[in-house]
């Protein structure tokens, strides 16, 4: 790891769908070894930004670089360094957990023996071994997140990009995922993940960026962004939320 | 509970069917917004619908226009019967049904089943094929009017409208019922039903074919037409004609037969709807049969793919092979392919020119020839390959995994071809063997297998292009026959186009069979196999290049909008 080179660098990424601008020029530098939280309300463009950063969605403008390798110009090298868990994307869910891991490992060109060893270990650590031959489509939401994470980790990437890893996950699985990610960062890896759960971000992240309406509103280390307030206060202020007055929806209470 | 909602809305107002129709139109309209190519596809579809409707109209009106009342009943019973049959079978085999309004989305609404079914039915009627069918069959009104005057025309008009209702109801009921059969993995039942239906058709179709070929006595067919006229297949179309020909009592009875059939079909549909609404999420019981020993990699590779290297290509083939069986939508395609692949060669080679009609009745003669064998194999090969026309659509957004892993396009396409061929090649061998053995011409084995391989290979090449450039998203519903809204007609057109191109690419095999004589019987297999493999590899090579440049765009097109 070269200390200077960012693990992920986004420059002027932009995307519009029909007439709606989803992402309007995002610049972001994710330092190597950081635990980076991308915050934003629903529809802020988090998923669009991350999809463009990992090569799943072609940007209208801008570039994405993974440890010095352009995702769109030099995809082979960039994708080797990347582990990705997209959100709202199906897995090949008509395979069992073990089959899915084997598939991902071989797809990455790994040695079958290594795939077998790591897959068994991951299934064991993530408590998915009991599921046996159950197909992933029949997994619970939390189990699906865990197997998705396992698929992203299997080939030992330098950079993990996770879209909403804690959504719809129960506290036990959530704690497990947090543990694994923390260990991964301690071991020299870099994690970028999107979320709108403030507690998790505050607990885990070294760096934070707040995205709203397709633009980065705040960016920096956690302490820089947060100042002496709570992250939630900053977030609501930046995004511009509406507070209830108590007048509306009167029919809900009697 | 502390929060008590005042009171549930007291009287639920009934939901009229027109709400469903308006909802469908709105969804269709929103789909077109800002999507020029979708509008263009739709317009193309409408134009083709009108074109076929016009041809149909003329055909059905012909007995009246030419003032040949003798043929009126024949045209109405056989022609109309074929239309009903098409509505029943084509959605299962090729096109699927437009499921703009997915029944599962209504599961939470407090709708009585009756209004749900009538509503969905009304919405289903608003479609290009239904209007085209109505237009085409209106030709019968002209016929009835010319022969029997105004009263006959009015009765026939009622019959035609009811008949189109029957067609749509039949299509919905069949696909829905088959879908729930597939979900419960009663695959053998499904295949058996399909085979039985097709086999039942064999007789009438052959009679018709023989009569057409030999220009024989059309009057012989009149009793058959009369019988069909009393079944739901012919009843709606012959009511007015009966009136015109003086069988006044028959008309109301036939309309009644039609009405009862429609109600029965709707009731059947309503029953399988229930399971579609509840079972939208699960894919069926998980297979927990054997706890296979061996590591994850060993588990991924099914028996048929054991011989593969444990690398990227092998993993892709293994996953595809598993998917062809585990994914209900793909399984449906495989089953129809197997059934049609067995049925069509049998029908063409043992029927067609094989029957003669003389004074003693019907007798069988040897009627097949190398050209006929080649042609029937051409059809099977084309049909097999067109199954892959939307291969990425089957995967949906799961295809993202392959992009993230950076799979080269050529490897991807070659692996998909290989996996599908693991299912198709045994079928090829079986069909060729069975055909030549039953025909008593074992020498033709090379010919039929060679032609089939050549067509299949050429078709694979054509369809890899189509699957990259013309992919579309399939709805994530439990109905494997469901299509997405709107563009159904245009999609079918694209499929037909690819079948024609594949057939043309393999036509040299048929020409050779016609021109070269006995030498070809020996050459057909090596030449056909080489041609097929070569074409498929070339297709994967060229289309793979396109795929490399279009991976993210392809993912966007196959990801269902939610």
PDB file of C-alpha atoms in Angstrom, chain B residues 118-281:
ATOM      1  CA  UNK B 118     -63.395  -9.600 -13.936  1.00  0.00           C
ATOM      2  CA  UNK B 119     -61.146  -6.585 -13.572  1.00  0.00           C
ATOM      3  CA  UNK B 120     -57.988  -8.401 -14.619  1.00  0.00           C
ATOM      4  CA  UNK B 121     -59.936 -10.023 -17.437  1.00  0.00           C
ATOM      5  CA  UNK B 122     -61.180  -6.654 -18.690  1.00  0.00           C
ATOM      6  CA  UNK B 123     -57.642  -5.322 -18.527  1.00  0.00           C
ATOM      7  CA  UNK B 124     -56.352  -8.349 -20.425  1.00  0.00           C
ATOM      8  CA  UNK B 125     -58.833  -7.622 -23.212  1.00  0.00           C
ATOM      9  CA  UNK B 126     -57.174  -4.285 -23.836  1.00  0.00           C
ATOM     10  CA  UNK B 127     -54.310  -5.606 -25.903  1.00  0.00           C
ATOM     11  CA  UNK B 128     -53.157  -5.545 -29.480  1.00  0.00           C
ATOM     12  CA  UNK B 129     -53.622  -9.282 -30.081  1.00  0.00           C
ATOM     13  CA  UNK B 130     -57.178  -9.173 -28.766  1.00  0.00           C
ATOM     14  CA  UNK B 131     -58.114  -6.270 -31.026  1.00  0.00           C
ATOM     15  CA  UNK B 132     -56.362  -7.859 -33.991  1.00  0.00           C
ATOM     16  CA  UNK B 133     -58.241 -11.098 -33.357  1.00  0.00           C
ATOM     17  CA  UNK B 134     -61.543  -9.278 -33.131  1.00  0.00           C
ATOM     18  CA  UNK B 135     -60.865  -7.480 -36.376  1.00  0.00           C
ATOM     19  CA  UNK B 136     -59.796 -10.631 -38.208  1.00  0.00           C
ATOM     20  CA  UNK B 137     -62.741 -12.712 -37.098  1.00  0.00           C
ATOM     21  CA  UNK B 138     -65.205  -9.959 -37.948  1.00  0.00           C
ATOM     22  CA  UNK B 139     -64.790 -11.306 -41.455  1.00  0.00           C
ATOM     23  CA  UNK B 140     -67.175 -14.050 -40.367  1.00  0.00           C
ATOM     24  CA  UNK B 141     -69.853 -11.410 -39.769  1.00  0.00           C
ATOM     25  CA  UNK B 142     -69.591 -10.441 -43.425  1.00  0.00           C
ATOM     26  CA  UNK B 143     -69.853 -14.066 -44.458  1.00  0.00           C
ATOM     27  CA  UNK B 144     -72.876 -14.699 -42.265  1.00  0.00           C
ATOM     28  CA  UNK B 145     -74.506 -11.480 -43.438  1.00  0.00           C
ATOM     29  CA  UNK B 146     -74.118 -12.240 -47.123  1.00  0.00           C
ATOM     30  CA  UNK B 147     -75.541 -15.733 -46.728  1.00  0.00           C
ATOM     31  CA  UNK B 148     -78.235 -15.179 -44.148  1.00  0.00           C
ATOM     32  CA  UNK B 149     -79.044 -11.488 -44.015  1.00  0.00           C
ATOM     33  CA  UNK B 150     -79.102  -9.107 -41.087  1.00  0.00           C
ATOM     34  CA  UNK B 151     -80.232 -11.458 -38.338  1.00  0.00           C
ATOM     35  CA  UNK B 152     -77.434 -13.908 -39.079  1.00  0.00           C
ATOM     36  CA  UNK B 153     -74.897 -11.079 -39.149  1.00  0.00           C
ATOM     37  CA  UNK B 154     -76.023  -9.806 -35.733  1.00  0.00           C
ATOM     38  CA  UNK B 155     -75.870 -13.275 -34.167  1.00  0.00           C
ATOM     39  CA  UNK B 156     -72.470 -13.833 -35.743  1.00  0.00           C
ATOM     40  CA  UNK B 157     -71.243 -10.501 -34.384  1.00  0.00           C
ATOM     41  CA  UNK B 158     -72.285 -11.563 -30.882  1.00  0.00           C
ATOM     42  CA  UNK B 159     -70.577 -14.904 -31.477  1.00  0.00           C
ATOM     43  CA  UNK B 160     -67.335 -13.298 -32.623  1.00  0.00           C
ATOM     44  CA  UNK B 161     -67.162 -10.968 -29.641  1.00  0.00           C
ATOM     45  CA  UNK B 162     -67.883 -13.861 -27.281  1.00  0.00           C
ATOM     46  CA  UNK B 163     -65.306 -15.936 -29.107  1.00  0.00           C
ATOM     47  CA  UNK B 164     -62.577 -13.348 -28.582  1.00  0.00           C
ATOM     48  CA  UNK B 165     -63.540 -13.211 -24.892  1.00  0.00           C
ATOM     49  CA  UNK B 166     -63.176 -16.980 -24.832  1.00  0.00           C
ATOM     50  CA  UNK B 167     -59.742 -16.795 -26.447  1.00  0.00           C
ATOM     51  CA  UNK B 168     -58.418 -14.310 -23.919  1.00  0.00           C
ATOM     52  CA  UNK B 169     -59.917 -16.200 -20.990  1.00  0.00           C
ATOM     53  CA  UNK B 170     -58.408 -19.437 -22.264  1.00  0.00           C
ATOM     54  CA  UNK B 171     -54.944 -17.899 -22.619  1.00  0.00           C
ATOM     55  CA  UNK B 172     -55.066 -16.485 -19.098  1.00  0.00           C
ATOM     56  CA  UNK B 173     -56.439 -19.636 -17.508  1.00  0.00           C
ATOM     57  CA  UNK B 174     -53.928 -21.897 -19.241  1.00  0.00           C
ATOM     58  CA  UNK B 175     -50.820 -19.874 -18.445  1.00  0.00           C
ATOM     59  CA  UNK B 176     -51.915 -19.305 -14.884  1.00  0.00           C
ATOM     60  CA  UNK B 177     -52.651 -22.973 -14.286  1.00  0.00           C
ATOM     61  CA  UNK B 178     -49.432 -24.102 -15.905  1.00  0.00           C
ATOM     62  CA  UNK B 179     -47.537 -21.555 -13.858  1.00  0.00           C
ATOM     63  CA  UNK B 180     -48.791 -23.003 -10.611  1.00  0.00           C
ATOM     64  CA  UNK B 181     -47.994 -26.476 -11.880  1.00  0.00           C
ATOM     65  CA  UNK B 182     -44.432 -25.382 -12.597  1.00  0.00           C
ATOM     66  CA  UNK B 183     -44.135 -23.798  -9.190  1.00  0.00           C
ATOM     67  CA  UNK B 184     -45.058 -27.003  -7.501  1.00  0.00           C
ATOM     68  CA  UNK B 185     -42.578 -28.805  -9.744  1.00  0.00           C
ATOM     69  CA  UNK B 186     -45.180 -31.086 -11.178  1.00  0.00           C
ATOM     70  CA  UNK B 187     -43.123 -31.034 -14.285  1.00  0.00           C
ATOM     71  CA  UNK B 188     -44.110 -34.402 -15.555  1.00  0.00           C
ATOM     72  CA  UNK B 189     -47.790 -33.500 -15.389  1.00  0.00           C
ATOM     73  CA  UNK B 190     -47.096 -30.417 -17.374  1.00  0.00           C
ATOM     74  CA  UNK B 191     -45.195 -32.208 -20.079  1.00  0.00           C
ATOM     75  CA  UNK B 192     -47.864 -34.907 -20.228  1.00  0.00           C
ATOM     76  CA  UNK B 193     -50.686 -32.393 -20.600  1.00  0.00           C
ATOM     77  CA  UNK B 194     -48.883 -30.527 -23.348  1.00  0.00           C
ATOM     78  CA  UNK B 195     -48.108 -33.738 -25.216  1.00  0.00           C
ATOM     79  CA  UNK B 196     -51.675 -34.944 -24.899  1.00  0.00           C
ATOM     80  CA  UNK B 197     -53.108 -31.701 -26.220  1.00  0.00           C
ATOM     81  CA  UNK B 198     -50.739 -31.721 -29.149  1.00  0.00           C
ATOM     82  CA  UNK B 199     -51.337 -35.375 -29.895  1.00  0.00           C
ATOM     83  CA  UNK B 200     -55.075 -34.777 -29.886  1.00  0.00           C
ATOM     84  CA  UNK B 201     -54.558 -32.183 -32.585  1.00  0.00           C
ATOM     85  CA  UNK B 202     -52.710 -34.581 -34.788  1.00  0.00           C
ATOM     86  CA  UNK B 203     -55.789 -36.104 -36.366  1.00  0.00           C
ATOM     87  CA  UNK B 204     -57.782 -33.052 -37.436  1.00  0.00           C
ATOM     88  CA  UNK B 205     -54.679 -31.186 -38.566  1.00  0.00           C
ATOM     89  CA  UNK B 206     -53.610 -34.030 -40.785  1.00  0.00           C
ATOM     90  CA  UNK B 207     -57.041 -34.372 -42.329  1.00  0.00           C
ATOM     91  CA  UNK B 208     -56.976 -30.706 -43.117  1.00  0.00           C
ATOM     92  CA  UNK B 209     -53.451 -30.901 -44.497  1.00  0.00           C
ATOM     93  CA  UNK B 210     -54.222 -33.899 -46.652  1.00  0.00           C
ATOM     94  CA  UNK B 211     -57.319 -32.306 -48.053  1.00  0.00           C
ATOM     95  CA  UNK B 212     -55.443 -29.150 -48.854  1.00  0.00           C
ATOM     96  CA  UNK B 213     -52.588 -30.981 -50.529  1.00  0.00           C
ATOM     97  CA  UNK B 214     -54.622 -33.382 -52.575  1.00  0.00           C
ATOM     98  CA  UNK B 215     -57.373 -30.932 -53.381  1.00  0.00           C
ATOM     99  CA  UNK B 216     -59.642 -33.748 -52.379  1.00  0.00           C
ATOM    100  CA  UNK B 217     -63.272 -33.802 -51.615  1.00  0.00           C
ATOM    101  CA  UNK B 218     -63.884 -30.902 -49.269  1.00  0.00           C
ATOM    102  CA  UNK B 219     -67.303 -32.309 -48.463  1.00  0.00           C
ATOM    103  CA  UNK B 220     -65.627 -35.081 -46.491  1.00  0.00           C
ATOM    104  CA  UNK B 221     -64.528 -32.477 -44.008  1.00  0.00           C
ATOM    105  CA  UNK B 222     -67.996 -31.094 -43.375  1.00  0.00           C
ATOM    106  CA  UNK B 223     -68.872 -33.675 -40.687  1.00  0.00           C
ATOM    107  CA  UNK B 224     -65.617 -32.908 -38.911  1.00  0.00           C
ATOM    108  CA  UNK B 225     -66.373 -29.196 -39.095  1.00  0.00           C
ATOM    109  CA  UNK B 226     -69.827 -29.811 -37.672  1.00  0.00           C
ATOM    110  CA  UNK B 227     -68.380 -31.667 -34.729  1.00  0.00           C
ATOM    111  CA  UNK B 228     -65.811 -28.931 -34.080  1.00  0.00           C
ATOM    112  CA  UNK B 229     -68.635 -26.433 -34.327  1.00  0.00           C
ATOM    113  CA  UNK B 230     -70.200 -27.944 -31.240  1.00  0.00           C
ATOM    114  CA  UNK B 231     -67.032 -27.760 -29.163  1.00  0.00           C
ATOM    115  CA  UNK B 232     -65.841 -24.535 -27.538  1.00  0.00           C
ATOM    116  CA  UNK B 233     -63.253 -24.337 -30.301  1.00  0.00           C
ATOM    117  CA  UNK B 234     -65.844 -23.741 -32.980  1.00  0.00           C
ATOM    118  CA  UNK B 235     -69.081 -22.843 -31.219  1.00  0.00           C
ATOM    119  CA  UNK B 236     -68.703 -19.053 -31.131  1.00  0.00           C
ATOM    120  CA  UNK B 237     -67.651 -18.851 -34.763  1.00  0.00           C
ATOM    121  CA  UNK B 238     -70.382 -21.026 -36.259  1.00  0.00           C
ATOM    122  CA  UNK B 239     -73.481 -19.703 -34.480  1.00  0.00           C
ATOM    123  CA  UNK B 240     -74.357 -17.077 -37.095  1.00  0.00           C
ATOM    124  CA  UNK B 241     -73.529 -19.399 -39.948  1.00  0.00           C
ATOM    125  CA  UNK B 242     -75.927 -22.001 -38.558  1.00  0.00           C
ATOM    126  CA  UNK B 243     -78.640 -19.373 -38.454  1.00  0.00           C
ATOM    127  CA  UNK B 244     -77.852 -18.378 -42.024  1.00  0.00           C
ATOM    128  CA  UNK B 245     -78.083 -21.982 -43.164  1.00  0.00           C
ATOM    129  CA  UNK B 246     -81.417 -22.483 -41.506  1.00  0.00           C
ATOM    130  CA  UNK B 247     -80.464 -24.301 -38.309  1.00  0.00           C
ATOM    131  CA  UNK B 248     -82.066 -21.618 -36.187  1.00  0.00           C
ATOM    132  CA  UNK B 249     -82.166 -23.718 -33.016  1.00  0.00           C
ATOM    133  CA  UNK B 250     -78.413 -24.292 -33.077  1.00  0.00           C
ATOM    134  CA  UNK B 251     -77.423 -20.643 -32.753  1.00  0.00           C
ATOM    135  CA  UNK B 252     -78.602 -19.956 -29.179  1.00  0.00           C
ATOM    136  CA  UNK B 253     -77.260 -23.322 -27.989  1.00  0.00           C
ATOM    137  CA  UNK B 254     -73.831 -22.575 -29.426  1.00  0.00           C
ATOM    138  CA  UNK B 255     -73.783 -19.141 -27.840  1.00  0.00           C
ATOM    139  CA  UNK B 256     -74.688 -20.812 -24.570  1.00  0.00           C
ATOM    140  CA  UNK B 257     -71.819 -23.295 -24.977  1.00  0.00           C
ATOM    141  CA  UNK B 258     -69.504 -20.334 -25.478  1.00  0.00           C
ATOM    142  CA  UNK B 259     -70.804 -18.455 -22.454  1.00  0.00           C
ATOM    143  CA  UNK B 260     -70.530 -21.500 -20.199  1.00  0.00           C
ATOM    144  CA  UNK B 261     -66.970 -22.096 -21.408  1.00  0.00           C
ATOM    145  CA  UNK B 262     -65.983 -18.500 -20.661  1.00  0.00           C
ATOM    146  CA  UNK B 263     -67.426 -18.701 -17.159  1.00  0.00           C
ATOM    147  CA  UNK B 264     -65.713 -22.034 -16.540  1.00  0.00           C
ATOM    148  CA  UNK B 265     -62.375 -20.698 -17.758  1.00  0.00           C
ATOM    149  CA  UNK B 266     -62.679 -17.629 -15.568  1.00  0.00           C
ATOM    150  CA  UNK B 267     -63.515 -19.787 -12.570  1.00  0.00           C
ATOM    151  CA  UNK B 268     -60.465 -21.941 -13.281  1.00  0.00           C
ATOM    152  CA  UNK B 269     -58.309 -18.854 -13.666  1.00  0.00           C
ATOM    153  CA  UNK B 270     -59.649 -17.451 -10.422  1.00  0.00           C
ATOM    154  CA  UNK B 271     -58.561 -20.581  -8.588  1.00  0.00           C
ATOM    155  CA  UNK B 272     -54.993 -20.537  -9.829  1.00  0.00           C
ATOM    156  CA  UNK B 273     -54.840 -16.773  -9.272  1.00  0.00           C
ATOM    157  CA  UNK B 274     -55.106 -17.442  -5.595  1.00  0.00           C
ATOM    158  CA  UNK B 275     -51.917 -19.451  -5.596  1.00  0.00           C
ATOM    159  CA  UNK B 276     -50.193 -16.878  -7.781  1.00  0.00           C
ATOM    160  CA  UNK B 277     -51.056 -14.150  -5.296  1.00  0.00           C
ATOM    161  CA  UNK B 278     -49.819 -16.070  -2.302  1.00  0.00           C
ATOM    162  CA  UNK B 279     -46.811 -17.783  -3.782  1.00  0.00           C
ATOM    163  CA  UNK B 280     -45.169 -14.762  -5.326  1.00  0.00           C
ATOM    164  CA  UNK B 281     -42.003 -14.954  -3.280  1.00  0.00           C
TER     165      UNK B 281
END
